[in-house]
């Protein structure tokens, strides 16, 4: 069984929390983290805050094996720091062909006027991707220090599916940062929709059971580019919608939930179901609630509006930072995640 998690807006929708929650409650055998180190996924679990840039949020389940696929990009210092901090050395695997970002890529981006104009995170990801396309990027199998981690990720994933095991694929960033489908040129250096995520892993669309698109209860964006309905910092403070980027620390721009974008995200990734995070930002009395019946009526009505507009079941609703702060409707709605 395969579930792919996709960001529905501009990243920072809470995919890390959703991936961690599913890995734990759905007891996934494998969790694959796509994308690169420009994307930070935050997980708050057992009173600790984890900011992950390479390792899947699925690490919270100690029996889940962690994979870094060929389409991802790692940086050795970030990789080893995370592996040691999370103590996952004995259960993380990297594909032979995973791209490796080097200092030269970071240096090259800092000089780049276009990346300055779009508000890049300057982690070297775009420069490394450019080198990959030009066939000069070094990949994992060229680094002796990675030897003990190397596997054939597409084979591992497809064979696990053949055995009937469960695989969670954690996408990064959001639909509208996609190189092809986003607000070009204010986008990142990869396709962030489900097809792009699957291609990074090496698994075909017919093997996918659930495409779970994650939206936050409001839209945020870091860096430049269009943001319909953008609110002022004063308005954000009043609403309690102030957030900072987990990799760069920059203030996130924000706007109300955007149905038009959400509908398009559902189409671009062929979503089968949807998650909505941070509903407590809209309805404070939803905070920490873990069952549908206990949500305030306005919150339930809002979720039902999302369902009817998107024509997809809202299977998970985030009600707080902690991993367990979730209203899980999957079983009630007949979706086995
Ligand atoms: P780059 O991919 O780091 O060059 O950044 C390009 C654009 O994508 C900038 O606007 C970044 O702020 C944005 N971006 C890249 N990664 C993330 C992410 O993980 N979350 C949110 N925005 C991101
Ligand atoms: Mg993030």
mmCIF file with all atom_site columns, C-alpha atoms and ligand atoms in Angstrom, residues 10-16 33 38-42 52 173 222 244-247 252, ligand 2:
data_model
loop_
_atom_site.group_PDB
_atom_site.id
_atom_site.type_symbol
_atom_site.label_atom_id
_atom_site.label_alt_id
_atom_site.label_comp_id
_atom_site.label_asym_id
_atom_site.label_entity_id
_atom_site.label_seq_id
_atom_site.pdbx_PDB_ins_code
_atom_site.Cartn_x
_atom_site.Cartn_y
_atom_site.Cartn_z
_atom_site.occupancy
_atom_site.B_iso_or_equiv
_atom_site.pdbx_formal_charge
_atom_site.auth_seq_id
_atom_site.auth_comp_id
_atom_site.auth_asym_id
_atom_site.auth_atom_id
_atom_site.pdbx_PDB_model_num
ATOM   1  C  CA  . UNK A 1 10  ? 3.301  27.096 -1.125 1.00 0.00 ? 10  UNK A CA  1
ATOM   2  C  CA  . UNK A 1 11  ? 4.909  24.701 1.351  1.00 0.00 ? 11  UNK A CA  1
ATOM   3  C  CA  . UNK A 1 12  ? 4.752  24.739 5.150  1.00 0.00 ? 12  UNK A CA  1
ATOM   4  C  CA  . UNK A 1 13  ? 1.276  23.231 5.199  1.00 0.00 ? 13  UNK A CA  1
ATOM   5  C  CA  . UNK A 1 14  ? 2.286  20.824 7.962  1.00 0.00 ? 14  UNK A CA  1
ATOM   6  C  CA  . UNK A 1 15  ? 3.297  17.823 5.835  1.00 0.00 ? 15  UNK A CA  1
ATOM   7  C  CA  . UNK A 1 16  ? 5.912  16.797 8.425  1.00 0.00 ? 16  UNK A CA  1
ATOM   8  C  CA  . UNK A 1 33  ? 11.495 11.783 1.986  1.00 0.00 ? 33  UNK A CA  1
ATOM   9  C  CA  . UNK A 1 38  ? 15.712 23.847 1.308  1.00 0.00 ? 38  UNK A CA  1
ATOM   10 C  CA  . UNK A 1 39  ? 12.522 22.278 2.689  1.00 0.00 ? 39  UNK A CA  1
ATOM   11 C  CA  . UNK A 1 40  ? 12.186 22.082 6.459  1.00 0.00 ? 40  UNK A CA  1
ATOM   12 C  CA  . UNK A 1 41  ? 9.601  19.764 7.986  1.00 0.00 ? 41  UNK A CA  1
ATOM   13 C  CA  . UNK A 1 42  ? 8.746  20.360 11.621 1.00 0.00 ? 42  UNK A CA  1
ATOM   14 C  CA  . UNK A 1 52  ? 13.992 17.889 9.430  1.00 0.00 ? 52  UNK A CA  1
ATOM   15 C  CA  . UNK A 1 173 ? 7.236  22.199 -0.547 1.00 0.00 ? 173 UNK A CA  1
ATOM   16 C  CA  . UNK A 1 222 ? 8.074  32.681 2.093  1.00 0.00 ? 222 UNK A CA  1
ATOM   17 C  CA  . UNK A 1 244 ? 8.759  32.006 10.511 1.00 0.00 ? 244 UNK A CA  1
ATOM   18 C  CA  . UNK A 1 245 ? 10.525 29.805 7.957  1.00 0.00 ? 245 UNK A CA  1
ATOM   19 C  CA  . UNK A 1 246 ? 12.050 26.699 9.555  1.00 0.00 ? 246 UNK A CA  1
ATOM   20 C  CA  . UNK A 1 247 ? 15.187 26.777 7.352  1.00 0.00 ? 247 UNK A CA  1
ATOM   21 C  CA  . UNK A 1 252 ? 6.050  33.989 6.293  1.00 0.00 ? 252 UNK A CA  1
HETATM 22 MG MG1 . LIG B 2 .   ? 8.747  24.048 5.779  1.00 0.00 ? 2   LIG B MG1 1
#
